[in-house]
CSV table of C-alpha atoms in Angstrom, one decimal:
chain,number,residue,atom,x,y,z
A,1,MET,CA,-21.1,-82.2,17.5
A,2,SER,CA,-17.9,-80.3,16.9
A,3,LEU,CA,-18.1,-76.7,18.0
A,4,PHE,CA,-15.6,-73.9,18.4
A,5,LEU,CA,-15.5,-72.0,21.7
A,6,CYS,CA,-13.9,-68.6,22.4
A,7,VAL,CA,-14.1,-67.1,25.9
A,8,ASP,CA,-13.0,-63.5,26.7
A,9,CYS,CA,-12.2,-63.4,30.4
A,10,GLY,CA,-12.0,-59.8,31.7
A,11,GLY,CA,-12.0,-57.9,35.0
A,12,SER,CA,-15.7,-57.0,34.7
A,13,LYS,CA,-17.3,-60.0,32.9
A,14,THR,CA,-16.7,-63.3,31.1
A,15,SER,CA,-18.0,-63.5,27.5
A,16,ALA,CA,-18.4,-67.0,25.8
A,17,VAL,CA,-19.2,-67.4,22.1
A,18,ILE,CA,-19.7,-70.7,20.3
A,19,THR,CA,-19.6,-71.2,16.5
A,20,ASN,CA,-20.2,-74.2,14.2
A,21,ARG,CA,-17.9,-75.3,11.5
A,22,ASP,CA,-19.3,-72.8,9.1
A,23,GLY,CA,-18.4,-69.9,11.4
A,24,HIS,CA,-22.0,-69.2,12.4
A,25,ILE,CA,-22.6,-68.2,16.0
A,26,VAL,CA,-24.8,-70.8,17.6
A,27,GLY,CA,-24.4,-69.8,21.3
A,28,ARG,CA,-23.3,-67.0,23.5
A,29,ALA,CA,-23.6,-66.0,27.2
A,30,LEU,CA,-22.0,-63.9,29.9
A,31,GLY,CA,-20.6,-64.7,33.3
A,32,GLY,CA,-19.0,-62.7,36.2
A,33,PRO,CA,-15.5,-61.3,36.4
A,34,SER,CA,-12.6,-63.7,35.6
A,35,ASN,CA,-9.3,-61.8,35.8
A,36,PHE,CA,-7.0,-64.7,36.6
A,37,ALA,CA,-4.6,-62.6,38.7
A,38,TYR,CA,-7.2,-61.3,41.1
A,39,MET,CA,-9.3,-64.4,42.0
A,40,SER,CA,-9.1,-68.0,43.3
A,41,ALA,CA,-9.0,-70.9,40.9
A,42,ALA,CA,-12.5,-71.9,42.2
A,43,ASP,CA,-14.0,-68.5,41.5
A,44,PHE,CA,-12.3,-68.4,38.1
A,45,GLN,CA,-13.7,-71.8,37.2
A,46,HIS,CA,-17.2,-70.7,38.4
A,47,ALA,CA,-17.2,-67.7,36.1
A,48,ILE,CA,-16.2,-69.8,33.1
A,49,ARG,CA,-18.7,-72.6,34.0
A,50,THR,CA,-21.5,-70.1,34.1
A,51,ALA,CA,-20.7,-68.5,30.8
A,52,VAL,CA,-20.0,-71.7,28.8
A,53,SER,CA,-22.9,-73.7,30.4
A,54,ASN,CA,-25.4,-71.0,29.3
A,55,ALA,CA,-23.8,-70.5,25.9
A,56,LEU,CA,-24.3,-74.2,25.2
A,57,LYS,CA,-28.1,-74.0,25.8
A,58,THR,CA,-28.8,-73.0,22.2
A,59,CYS,CA,-26.3,-75.5,20.8
A,60,VAL,CA,-28.3,-78.6,21.5
A,61,SER,CA,-31.5,-79.8,19.8
A,62,PRO,CA,-34.0,-78.9,21.0
A,63,PRO,CA,-32.5,-75.8,22.8
A,64,ALA,CA,-32.3,-76.3,26.5
A,65,THR,CA,-34.0,-74.1,29.1
A,66,GLU,CA,-31.4,-74.8,31.7
A,67,PRO,CA,-27.6,-74.5,31.5
A,68,ILE,CA,-25.8,-77.5,30.1
A,69,PRO,CA,-23.7,-79.0,32.9
A,70,LEU,CA,-19.9,-79.1,32.6
A,71,PRO,CA,-17.8,-81.0,31.9
A,72,VAL,CA,-19.1,-81.5,28.4
A,73,ALA,CA,-19.0,-84.8,26.5
A,74,PRO,CA,-15.8,-85.6,24.6
A,75,ASP,CA,-15.7,-84.1,21.1
A,76,THR,CA,-18.2,-81.4,21.9
A,77,PHE,CA,-15.5,-78.8,21.1
A,78,ALA,CA,-13.1,-79.2,18.2
A,79,SER,CA,-11.0,-76.4,19.7
A,80,ALA,CA,-11.2,-73.6,22.2
A,81,TRP,CA,-9.5,-70.2,22.6
A,82,PHE,CA,-9.4,-68.5,26.0
A,83,GLY,CA,-8.2,-64.9,26.2
A,84,ILE,CA,-7.7,-64.2,29.9
A,85,SER,CA,-6.9,-60.9,31.6
A,86,GLY,CA,-4.2,-61.5,34.3
A,87,VAL,CA,-2.5,-64.3,32.3
A,88,ASP,CA,0.8,-62.5,31.7
A,89,SER,CA,3.3,-65.4,31.8
A,90,ALA,CA,3.7,-68.9,30.6
A,91,ALA,CA,3.3,-70.2,34.1
A,92,ALA,CA,0.0,-68.3,34.5
A,93,ALA,CA,-1.2,-69.7,31.2
A,94,ARG,CA,-0.4,-73.3,32.2
A,95,ASN,CA,-2.2,-72.8,35.5
A,96,ALA,CA,-5.3,-71.3,33.8
A,97,ALA,CA,-5.3,-74.1,31.2
A,98,THR,CA,-5.2,-76.7,34.0
A,99,ALA,CA,-8.3,-75.2,35.5
A,100,ILE,CA,-10.1,-74.9,32.1
A,101,ALA,CA,-9.3,-78.3,30.4
A,102,PRO,CA,-11.5,-80.5,32.6
A,103,LEU,CA,-14.5,-78.3,32.2
A,104,ILE,CA,-14.5,-78.4,28.4
A,105,ASN,CA,-13.0,-81.9,28.0
A,106,LEU,CA,-10.1,-80.7,25.8
A,107,PRO,CA,-6.6,-81.9,26.7
A,108,LEU,CA,-3.8,-79.4,27.0
A,109,GLY,CA,-2.3,-79.0,23.6
A,110,PRO,CA,-3.0,-77.6,20.1
A,111,HIS,CA,-6.8,-77.7,20.4
A,112,LEU,CA,-6.8,-75.6,23.6
A,113,THR,CA,-5.3,-72.1,23.4
A,114,VAL,CA,-4.9,-70.1,26.6
A,115,ALA,CA,-3.3,-66.7,26.5
A,116,ASN,CA,-3.7,-63.1,27.5
A,117,ASP,CA,-7.0,-61.4,26.4
A,118,THR,CA,-5.0,-59.2,24.1
A,119,HIS,CA,-4.5,-62.2,21.7
A,120,LEU,CA,-8.2,-62.2,20.9
A,121,LEU,CA,-8.0,-58.6,19.6
A,122,ALA,CA,-5.4,-59.5,17.0
A,123,ALA,CA,-7.8,-61.7,15.1
A,124,PRO,CA,-8.5,-59.0,12.5
A,125,LEU,CA,-4.9,-59.3,11.3
A,126,ARG,CA,-6.1,-62.3,9.3
A,127,LEU,CA,-8.5,-60.1,7.4
A,128,HIS,CA,-5.8,-57.9,5.9
A,129,PRO,CA,-3.4,-59.8,3.6
A,130,ASP,CA,-1.4,-56.7,2.8
A,131,ILE,CA,0.0,-56.5,6.3
A,132,SER,CA,1.7,-58.9,8.6
A,133,HIS,CA,1.7,-57.2,12.0
A,134,ALA,CA,-0.8,-56.1,14.6
A,135,VAL,CA,-0.7,-54.1,17.8
A,136,THR,CA,-3.5,-54.8,20.3
A,137,ALA,CA,-4.3,-52.3,23.0
A,138,ILE,CA,-6.8,-53.1,25.7
A,139,ALA,CA,-8.1,-50.3,27.9
A,140,GLY,CA,-11.0,-51.3,30.1
A,141,THR,CA,-10.8,-51.7,33.8
A,142,GLY,CA,-7.0,-52.3,33.3
A,143,SER,CA,-4.8,-52.1,30.2
A,144,CYS,CA,-2.2,-54.0,28.3
A,145,VAL,CA,-0.5,-53.6,24.9
A,146,VAL,CA,0.9,-56.5,22.8
A,147,SER,CA,2.3,-56.8,19.3
A,148,PHE,CA,1.9,-59.8,17.0
A,149,THR,CA,2.8,-61.4,13.7
A,150,GLN,CA,1.6,-64.6,12.0
A,151,ASP,CA,3.4,-67.8,11.3
A,152,THR,CA,3.2,-69.6,7.9
A,153,HIS,CA,0.1,-71.5,9.1
A,154,GLY,CA,-1.8,-68.3,10.1
A,155,ALA,CA,-1.4,-68.7,13.8
A,156,LEU,CA,-0.7,-65.6,15.9
A,157,VAL,CA,2.8,-65.2,17.3
A,158,GLU,CA,3.4,-62.7,20.1
A,159,LEU,CA,6.3,-60.4,19.5
A,160,ALA,CA,6.4,-58.0,22.5
A,161,ARG,CA,4.3,-56.6,25.2
A,162,THR,CA,4.1,-53.9,27.8
A,163,GLY,CA,1.7,-53.0,30.5
A,164,GLY,CA,-0.8,-55.3,32.2
A,165,TRP,CA,1.0,-54.9,35.5
A,166,GLY,CA,-2.0,-54.3,37.7
A,167,TRP,CA,-3.5,-51.2,39.2
A,168,ILE,CA,-0.6,-50.5,41.6
A,169,LEU,CA,2.2,-50.6,39.0
A,170,GLY,CA,0.5,-49.7,35.8
A,171,ASP,CA,-2.7,-50.2,33.8
A,172,GLU,CA,-2.0,-46.9,32.0
A,173,GLY,CA,-5.0,-45.6,30.1
A,174,GLY,CA,-7.5,-48.0,31.8
A,175,GLY,CA,-10.2,-47.4,34.4
A,176,PHE,CA,-7.8,-47.7,37.4
A,177,HIS,CA,-5.5,-45.2,35.8
A,178,VAL,CA,-8.3,-42.7,35.1
A,179,GLY,CA,-9.4,-42.9,38.7
A,180,ARG,CA,-5.9,-42.6,40.1
A,181,GLU,CA,-5.1,-39.7,37.8
A,182,THR,CA,-8.2,-37.9,38.8
A,183,ILE,CA,-7.2,-38.0,42.5
A,184,ARG,CA,-3.6,-37.3,41.7
A,185,LEU,CA,-4.5,-34.1,39.7
A,186,MET,CA,-6.9,-33.0,42.4
A,187,MET,CA,-4.1,-33.2,44.9
A,188,HIS,CA,-1.8,-31.5,42.5
A,189,ASP,CA,-4.2,-28.5,42.2
A,190,LEU,CA,-4.4,-28.4,46.0
A,191,ALA,CA,-0.6,-28.2,46.2
A,192,CYS,CA,-0.6,-25.4,43.7
A,193,ALA,CA,-3.2,-23.5,45.7
A,194,SER,CA,-1.1,-23.9,48.9
A,195,LEU,CA,1.7,-22.1,47.0
A,196,GLY,CA,-0.6,-19.1,46.3
A,197,MET,CA,-0.7,-19.9,42.6
A,198,PRO,CA,-3.8,-18.9,40.6
A,199,SER,CA,-6.8,-21.2,41.4
A,200,ALA,CA,-7.8,-23.8,39.0
A,201,PRO,CA,-11.1,-23.2,37.2
A,202,PRO,CA,-14.2,-24.7,38.9
A,203,SER,CA,-14.9,-28.4,38.0
A,204,ASN,CA,-18.1,-30.3,38.3
A,205,LEU,CA,-16.0,-33.5,38.2
A,206,LYS,CA,-14.2,-32.5,41.3
A,207,ASP,CA,-17.4,-31.8,43.1
A,208,LYS,CA,-18.9,-35.2,42.1
A,209,VAL,CA,-15.8,-37.1,43.2
A,210,LEU,CA,-15.9,-35.4,46.6
A,211,VAL,CA,-19.6,-36.1,47.0
A,212,GLN,CA,-19.0,-39.8,46.2
A,213,PHE,CA,-16.6,-40.0,49.1
A,214,GLY,CA,-18.7,-37.9,51.5
A,215,ILE,CA,-16.4,-34.9,51.5
A,216,THR,CA,-17.6,-31.3,51.5
A,217,GLY,CA,-15.5,-28.5,49.8
A,218,GLU,CA,-12.6,-28.6,47.5
A,219,ALA,CA,-10.3,-27.2,50.2
A,220,ASN,CA,-10.8,-30.5,52.0
A,221,VAL,CA,-9.8,-32.7,49.1
A,222,ALA,CA,-6.9,-34.2,51.1
A,223,GLU,CA,-9.5,-36.1,53.1
A,224,VAL,CA,-9.9,-38.4,50.1
A,225,LEU,CA,-6.5,-40.0,50.8
A,226,PRO,CA,-7.5,-42.1,53.8
A,227,VAL,CA,-10.7,-43.0,52.0
A,228,ILE,CA,-8.7,-44.4,49.0
A,229,HIS,CA,-6.2,-46.2,51.1
A,230,ILE,CA,-8.2,-47.7,54.0
A,231,PRO,CA,-8.5,-51.5,53.4
A,232,GLU,CA,-12.0,-52.9,52.8
A,233,PRO,CA,-13.5,-54.4,55.9
A,234,HIS,CA,-13.9,-58.1,56.5
A,235,PRO,CA,-17.5,-59.3,55.9
A,236,HIS,CA,-18.1,-59.6,59.7
A,237,GLU,CA,-16.9,-56.0,60.2
A,238,SER,CA,-19.5,-54.5,57.8
A,239,THR,CA,-22.3,-52.5,59.3
A,240,PRO,CA,-25.5,-51.1,57.7
A,241,ASP,CA,-24.4,-47.5,58.2
A,242,MET,CA,-20.9,-48.1,56.6
A,243,PRO,CA,-20.4,-45.8,53.5
A,244,ALA,CA,-20.8,-47.7,50.2
A,245,TYR,CA,-17.3,-46.7,49.0
A,246,GLN,CA,-15.7,-48.4,52.1
A,247,THR,CA,-17.3,-51.8,51.3
A,248,VAL,CA,-15.6,-52.2,47.9
A,249,ALA,CA,-12.0,-53.1,47.2
A,250,ARG,CA,-9.6,-50.2,47.2
A,251,GLU,CA,-8.8,-50.5,43.5
A,252,LYS,CA,-12.5,-50.4,42.6
A,253,ARG,CA,-12.8,-47.1,44.5
A,254,LEU,CA,-10.5,-45.7,41.8
A,255,SER,CA,-11.9,-47.5,38.7
A,256,GLN,CA,-15.5,-46.6,39.7
A,257,LEU,CA,-14.6,-43.0,39.2
A,258,SER,CA,-14.0,-43.4,35.4
A,259,PRO,CA,-17.7,-43.1,34.4
A,260,LEU,CA,-17.9,-39.8,36.2
A,261,VAL,CA,-14.7,-38.6,34.4
A,262,PHE,CA,-16.0,-39.6,31.0
A,263,ASP,CA,-19.4,-38.0,31.5
A,264,ALA,CA,-17.8,-34.8,32.7
A,265,ALA,CA,-15.3,-34.7,29.8
A,266,PHE,CA,-17.4,-35.7,26.9
A,267,LYS,CA,-20.9,-34.6,27.9
A,268,GLU,CA,-20.2,-31.5,30.0
A,269,GLY,CA,-16.9,-30.4,28.5
A,270,ASP,CA,-15.4,-30.2,31.9
A,271,ALA,CA,-11.8,-28.9,31.4
A,272,PHE,CA,-10.4,-30.7,34.4
A,273,ALA,CA,-11.9,-34.0,33.2
A,274,LEU,CA,-10.5,-33.5,29.8
A,275,ARG,CA,-7.1,-32.9,31.3
A,276,VAL,CA,-7.3,-36.2,33.2
A,277,LEU,CA,-8.2,-38.1,30.0
A,278,ARG,CA,-5.5,-36.5,27.9
A,279,ASN,CA,-2.9,-37.6,30.4
A,280,CYS,CA,-4.3,-41.1,30.5
A,281,ALA,CA,-4.5,-41.2,26.7
A,282,GLY,CA,-1.0,-40.0,26.4
A,283,ALA,CA,0.2,-42.8,28.8
A,284,LEU,CA,-1.5,-45.4,26.7
A,285,ALA,CA,-0.1,-44.0,23.5
A,286,ASP,CA,3.4,-44.1,25.1
A,287,GLN,CA,3.0,-47.9,25.6
A,288,ILE,CA,1.7,-48.4,22.1
A,289,ALA,CA,4.6,-46.4,20.7
A,290,MET,CA,7.1,-48.4,22.7
A,291,LEU,CA,6.3,-51.4,20.6
A,292,CYS,CA,6.6,-49.5,17.3
A,293,VAL,CA,9.5,-48.4,15.1
A,294,PRO,CA,9.3,-44.7,14.3
A,295,PRO,CA,9.1,-43.6,10.7
A,296,GLY,CA,12.6,-43.4,9.1
A,297,ASP,CA,14.1,-45.7,11.7
A,298,ASP,CA,15.8,-48.8,10.4
A,299,GLY,CA,14.5,-50.8,13.3
A,300,ALA,CA,18.0,-51.7,14.7
A,301,PRO,CA,17.2,-50.5,18.3
A,302,LYS,CA,14.0,-52.6,18.3
A,303,PRO,CA,14.5,-55.7,16.2
A,304,ARG,CA,11.0,-56.9,17.1
A,305,GLY,CA,9.4,-53.5,16.7
A,306,VAL,CA,6.4,-53.0,14.5
A,307,LYS,CA,6.2,-50.4,11.7
A,308,PRO,CA,2.8,-48.7,12.2
A,309,ALA,CA,2.4,-47.9,8.5
A,310,GLU,CA,2.5,-51.7,7.8
A,311,ALA,CA,0.3,-52.8,10.7
A,312,ILE,CA,-3.2,-52.7,12.2
A,313,LEU,CA,-4.0,-51.2,15.6
A,314,CYS,CA,-6.7,-53.2,17.3
A,315,PHE,CA,-8.4,-51.6,20.3
A,316,GLY,CA,-10.5,-53.4,22.9
A,317,GLY,CA,-12.1,-52.7,26.2
A,318,SER,CA,-14.8,-50.4,27.5
A,319,LEU,CA,-12.8,-47.2,27.7
A,320,VAL,CA,-11.4,-47.2,24.2
A,321,GLY,CA,-14.9,-48.3,23.1
A,322,VAL,CA,-15.8,-44.6,23.6
A,323,GLU,CA,-14.9,-43.0,20.3
A,324,ALA,CA,-14.0,-39.6,21.8
A,325,TYR,CA,-11.4,-41.3,24.1
A,326,ARG,CA,-10.1,-43.4,21.3
A,327,GLU,CA,-9.5,-40.3,19.2
A,328,LEU,CA,-7.5,-38.8,22.1
A,329,VAL,CA,-5.2,-41.9,22.0
A,330,LEU,CA,-4.9,-41.7,18.2
A,331,ASP,CA,-4.1,-38.0,18.5
A,332,GLU,CA,-1.4,-38.7,21.0
A,333,LEU,CA,0.0,-41.4,18.7
A,334,ARG,CA,0.2,-39.0,15.8
A,335,LYS,CA,2.2,-36.6,18.0
A,336,ARG,CA,4.6,-39.6,18.5
A,337,GLY,CA,4.8,-40.3,14.8
A,338,CYS,CA,2.7,-43.5,15.0
A,339,VAL,CA,0.1,-43.6,12.3
A,340,PHE,CA,-1.2,-47.2,11.6
A,341,ARG,CA,-2.4,-48.4,8.2
A,342,TYR,CA,-5.6,-49.7,9.8
A,343,VAL,CA,-7.3,-49.0,13.1
A,344,GLU,CA,-10.1,-51.1,14.4
A,345,PHE,CA,-12.2,-51.3,17.6
A,346,VAL,CA,-13.0,-54.9,18.4
A,347,GLU,CA,-16.3,-54.7,20.2
A,348,ASP,CA,-17.0,-58.4,20.5
A,349,ALA,CA,-13.6,-60.1,20.9
A,350,ALA,CA,-15.1,-63.5,21.8
A,351,ALA,CA,-17.2,-63.5,18.6
A,352,VAL,CA,-14.3,-62.5,16.4
A,353,GLY,CA,-12.2,-65.2,18.1
A,354,ALA,CA,-14.7,-67.9,17.7
A,355,VAL,CA,-15.3,-67.1,14.0
A,356,GLY,CA,-11.6,-67.0,13.5
A,357,LEU,CA,-11.2,-70.5,15.1
A,358,SER,CA,-13.7,-72.1,12.7
A,359,ALA,CA,-12.1,-70.2,9.7
A,360,LEU,CA,-8.6,-71.4,10.7
A,361,SER,CA,-9.9,-75.0,11.0
A,362,LYS,CA,-11.3,-74.8,7.5
A,363,ALA,CA,-8.1,-73.4,6.1
A,364,ARG,CA,-6.1,-76.1,7.6
A,365,GLN,CA,-8.4,-78.8,6.3
A,366,SER,CA,-8.2,-77.4,2.7
A,367,SER,CA,-4.4,-77.0,2.7
């Protein structure tokens, strides 16, 4: 049994997809969060073990009712591709590969690819022979932007990257940023009011954010600051009457605001929510544009820059999965002179990656 495994490891879930040599999907399953930067090696392995074990259930004959234990037998997988959020350096990739290799019985080397999750999004580049470059932009819980080309064998080669620096330093355009920008603009409006400037229009979003944190009245918005910054309690310090927001990690208190913002902006037309999302879309567009060469530029200032008219922009992640938000990002890119030949939202990166692995194997065998 020679199968092809692709695993998309993100901040919210782990998605595992398995294909056969013909590129047909024969197994898939989900596991818990697996951002390598935010968890222990044991928790990271557990998330992968859960997803892969369950995906293998339909790959055996007859199909199993219980997860297939890992490590698998030798030669179960011909190759595997892991796209992992939080793997932003060669050292991190090596450490992650060391944790993964024993589970799937593949040695470190050409048959086991471990990289950032943005690499999975670049797989559609292989479907467009008229271009040779891709820019991938993830905007889910966090964000990251990476540009790619292909080598003569069809393998992806990373050119440049920006973002993916975590919720404190960056993640522009992602869930953390949306929550942070919401609070920041609420505080900005409060500062304007303290100057006697005209009041901002009423906002349902502001009211919902305050209610979520147990605060009454927009005039008391500054009370949100200690709520955001107070560390989460140790397990033995939790009490039944402790507010729900205080029991989650500080960064989650911000990212959990993004559904409120999206609903207010795109379902209610809330002007304040739209202002938040335009700012976030603009910040993500800035990062995409940073990896591009503007029209009419000879590329000298950016030797590894990508010409958008000769490239595909591949989006991935829950936030840019919302078409209205994606259009805000594309509108901001147009303002910056960046119009890509192709734009694609990769909804199922693990599936695209697994199918791509089997196709690459076929191509190499026939060459």
